[in-house]
Coordinates of C-alpha atoms in Angstrom, one line a residue:
M1 CA -40.9 -37.7 -32.1
P2 CA -40.2 -41.6 -31.2
R3 CA -37.1 -43.4 -33.4
L4 CA -37.4 -46.3 -35.0
I5 CA -33.7 -47.6 -36.1
F6 CA -33.1 -50.7 -38.0
F7 CA -30.4 -52.9 -37.9
C8 CA -30.5 -55.2 -41.3
G9 CA -28.1 -57.5 -42.7
H10 CA -27.3 -61.0 -43.2
A11 CA -26.2 -63.8 -41.3
G12 CA -22.6 -62.9 -39.5
T13 CA -22.9 -59.4 -41.0
G14 CA -22.5 -58.3 -36.8
K15 CA -26.0 -56.5 -37.0
T16 CA -26.5 -57.2 -33.3
T17 CA -23.2 -56.5 -31.9
I18 CA -23.4 -52.8 -33.6
A19 CA -26.5 -52.2 -32.7
K20 CA -25.5 -53.3 -28.6
H21 CA -22.3 -51.6 -29.2
L22 CA -24.4 -48.0 -30.2
I23 CA -27.5 -48.5 -27.9
G24 CA -25.2 -46.7 -24.5
P25 CA -24.1 -44.0 -26.7
L26 CA -27.6 -43.3 -28.3
I27 CA -28.9 -42.9 -24.6
G28 CA -26.1 -41.1 -23.6
R29 CA -26.4 -38.4 -26.4
T30 CA -30.1 -38.1 -26.2
G31 CA -31.2 -38.9 -22.8
E32 CA -33.9 -41.2 -23.7
S33 CA -34.7 -45.0 -23.5
F34 CA -34.8 -47.4 -26.1
C35 CA -36.5 -51.0 -26.7
L36 CA -34.2 -53.6 -28.1
L37 CA -36.1 -55.8 -30.3
D38 CA -33.9 -58.6 -31.9
K39 CA -35.7 -61.1 -34.0
D40 CA -33.8 -64.0 -32.8
T41 CA -34.5 -63.1 -29.1
L42 CA -38.3 -62.4 -29.4
Y43 CA -38.8 -65.7 -31.7
G44 CA -36.0 -67.5 -30.9
R45 CA -37.5 -70.1 -28.3
Y46 CA -41.1 -70.2 -30.2
S47 CA -39.5 -70.9 -33.4
A48 CA -37.6 -74.0 -32.0
A49 CA -40.6 -75.4 -30.5
V50 CA -42.2 -75.1 -33.7
M51 CA -39.8 -76.3 -36.5
G52 CA -39.2 -79.2 -33.5
A53 CA -42.5 -79.9 -34.2
L54 CA -42.8 -79.7 -38.4
T55 CA -39.5 -80.9 -39.5
G56 CA -38.0 -82.5 -36.2
D57 CA -34.9 -79.7 -36.4
P58 CA -35.4 -77.2 -33.5
N59 CA -32.1 -75.6 -35.1
D60 CA -33.9 -75.0 -38.6
R61 CA -33.9 -71.4 -39.4
D62 CA -33.5 -71.3 -43.0
S63 CA -35.3 -74.6 -44.8
P64 CA -38.1 -74.0 -47.3
T65 CA -40.5 -75.2 -44.6
Y66 CA -39.2 -72.0 -42.5
L67 CA -39.4 -69.4 -44.6
Q68 CA -42.8 -71.0 -46.3
H69 CA -44.5 -71.0 -42.6
L70 CA -42.5 -69.0 -39.6
R71 CA -40.5 -66.5 -41.8
D72 CA -43.3 -63.7 -42.6
P73 CA -45.1 -64.4 -39.0
E74 CA -42.0 -63.5 -37.2
Y75 CA -41.1 -60.4 -39.4
Q76 CA -44.8 -58.9 -38.7
G77 CA -44.9 -59.8 -35.0
L78 CA -41.4 -58.0 -34.5
L79 CA -43.0 -55.0 -36.5
D80 CA -46.6 -55.2 -34.4
T81 CA -44.3 -54.9 -31.0
A82 CA -42.2 -51.9 -32.9
R83 CA -45.1 -50.4 -33.6
E84 CA -46.7 -50.6 -30.0
N85 CA -43.6 -49.4 -28.3
L86 CA -43.7 -46.2 -30.9
A87 CA -47.1 -45.7 -30.1
L88 CA -46.3 -45.2 -26.6
G89 CA -43.4 -42.8 -27.3
I90 CA -40.7 -45.2 -26.5
N91 CA -37.7 -45.4 -28.9
V92 CA -37.0 -49.0 -31.2
I93 CA -33.9 -50.4 -32.2
V94 CA -35.1 -53.7 -34.6
I95 CA -32.5 -56.3 -35.5
G96 CA -33.3 -58.6 -38.1
P97 CA -31.9 -59.6 -41.3
L98 CA -35.1 -58.3 -43.1
S99 CA -33.3 -58.7 -46.3
R100 CA -36.7 -59.2 -48.6
E101 CA -38.1 -56.3 -47.1
I102 CA -35.1 -54.0 -47.8
R103 CA -34.9 -55.7 -51.5
D104 CA -38.6 -54.7 -52.0
H105 CA -37.9 -51.1 -50.5
R106 CA -40.9 -52.1 -47.5
L107 CA -38.9 -50.4 -44.9
S108 CA -38.6 -46.9 -46.1
D109 CA -42.6 -47.6 -47.0
R110 CA -44.3 -45.7 -44.0
Q111 CA -47.6 -46.7 -45.1
W112 CA -46.3 -50.4 -45.3
L113 CA -44.6 -49.9 -41.7
G114 CA -47.6 -48.5 -40.4
I115 CA -45.9 -45.2 -39.1
D116 CA -46.3 -41.5 -39.8
D117 CA -44.4 -38.9 -40.4
T118 CA -44.1 -38.3 -36.5
I119 CA -41.5 -41.4 -35.9
D120 CA -37.7 -40.8 -36.9
L121 CA -36.9 -43.6 -39.0
H122 CA -33.1 -45.1 -40.2
I123 CA -32.6 -48.2 -41.6
V124 CA -28.9 -49.2 -41.2
W125 CA -27.6 -51.9 -43.8
V126 CA -25.0 -54.2 -42.2
H127 CA -22.7 -55.6 -44.5
L128 CA -19.4 -57.0 -45.1
P129 CA -17.9 -60.1 -47.7
E130 CA -19.5 -63.3 -47.8
D131 CA -16.6 -65.2 -46.8
I132 CA -16.3 -63.2 -43.7
A133 CA -19.3 -63.7 -42.9
R134 CA -19.1 -67.1 -43.0
T135 CA -16.4 -67.5 -41.1
R136 CA -17.9 -65.5 -38.6
I137 CA -21.1 -68.2 -38.5
E138 CA -19.0 -71.0 -38.2
Q139 CA -16.7 -69.5 -35.1
R140 CA -19.8 -68.2 -33.3
G141 CA -21.4 -71.8 -33.2
N142 CA -24.8 -71.2 -33.0
P143 CA -27.0 -74.6 -33.9
N144 CA -29.5 -72.2 -35.5
D145 CA -27.0 -71.5 -38.7
A146 CA -26.4 -75.4 -39.0
Y147 CA -29.1 -75.8 -42.1
K148 CA -27.5 -72.6 -43.1
L149 CA -24.4 -73.7 -43.4
A150 CA -24.8 -77.3 -44.7
H151 CA -26.9 -75.6 -47.5
W152 CA -24.9 -72.7 -48.3
E153 CA -25.1 -72.7 -51.7
D154 CA -28.8 -72.0 -51.4
Y155 CA -28.5 -69.7 -48.8
R156 CA -26.1 -67.3 -50.8
Q157 CA -28.6 -66.9 -53.6
R158 CA -30.6 -65.1 -51.1
R159 CA -28.0 -62.8 -50.0
F160 CA -27.5 -59.7 -52.2
M161 CA -25.7 -56.3 -51.4
P162 CA -27.9 -53.1 -52.6
E163 CA -26.5 -50.7 -54.3
V164 CA -26.1 -47.5 -53.0
A165 CA -27.8 -45.5 -55.9
E166 CA -30.8 -47.8 -55.9
Y167 CA -31.4 -47.9 -52.1
P168 CA -31.2 -44.4 -50.9
E169 CA -33.1 -45.1 -47.7
L170 CA -30.6 -47.0 -46.6
I171 CA -27.3 -46.0 -44.2
M172 CA -24.9 -48.4 -45.3
F173 CA -22.2 -49.7 -42.5
D174 CA -19.1 -51.6 -43.4
N175 CA -18.7 -54.2 -40.8
T176 CA -15.7 -55.8 -41.8
S177 CA -13.7 -54.1 -38.8
P178 CA -14.9 -50.7 -38.0
T179 CA -13.1 -48.1 -36.3
E180 CA -14.5 -46.5 -33.5
D181 CA -14.2 -43.3 -35.9
E182 CA -16.6 -45.0 -38.2
R183 CA -19.0 -46.3 -35.3
L184 CA -19.0 -42.4 -34.2
A185 CA -20.0 -41.5 -37.6
L186 CA -22.8 -43.8 -37.8
L187 CA -24.2 -42.7 -34.7
D188 CA -24.2 -39.2 -35.9
R189 CA -25.9 -40.1 -38.7
L190 CA -28.6 -42.0 -36.6
L191 CA -29.0 -38.7 -34.5
G192 CA -29.1 -36.4 -38.0

C-alpha cells in the first residue's frame, strides 16, 4: 500500500525542514523509498519565468496575479505528479502550503485527490506563532518572500489555524522548537 504524506502549513513554519528531517527515519523504519515533491522545487523556476513575464517580478509568489493565474495550476501539477508516482507503487511526500485545500477539507477527500482506499494517507499541519514565522521568513532571505513581507497585512489575512475538533484529519505539529521525542512521535503517527 503506497503512502501519501502531506506536510502543509503557512510560509516559515518549517514544512520542508521537518519533512526532510523525517524522510531518512521513514525509509529506515519501512525499508521503502519515498519520492519528495516540494512545490517550490518543482515549480520555482517555472513560476519565476511566468511571473517575470506577467508582472516584471520573477520572485512574486503572493500577488493577486500569482494567486489568480499560477497557484492552482501549480498545485494541480503537484498532485498529478504525486498520483503518477503512487500509481507506480512509489511512496510520496508532498510539501506545500495547501492552506486553501486544508481549509476546505479537500486533502482528506480521496475522490477530490483522485486516490483510492489502497493509499495510506496522512496530512501534517506544521504550525507556529505568526511572529516566529515572520522572523524565520525574514532570516531566510528568500527573494520569493519579498512580496509577502511587503504586503504582510494582506498575507496574514489568508493565514488560519485549523481547529483540532474541526479538522480531525490533520496531524497537528507545533514546529516552534520541537524535541527529538516530538519528532519521533510524529514519525510513529505517520507509520501508524
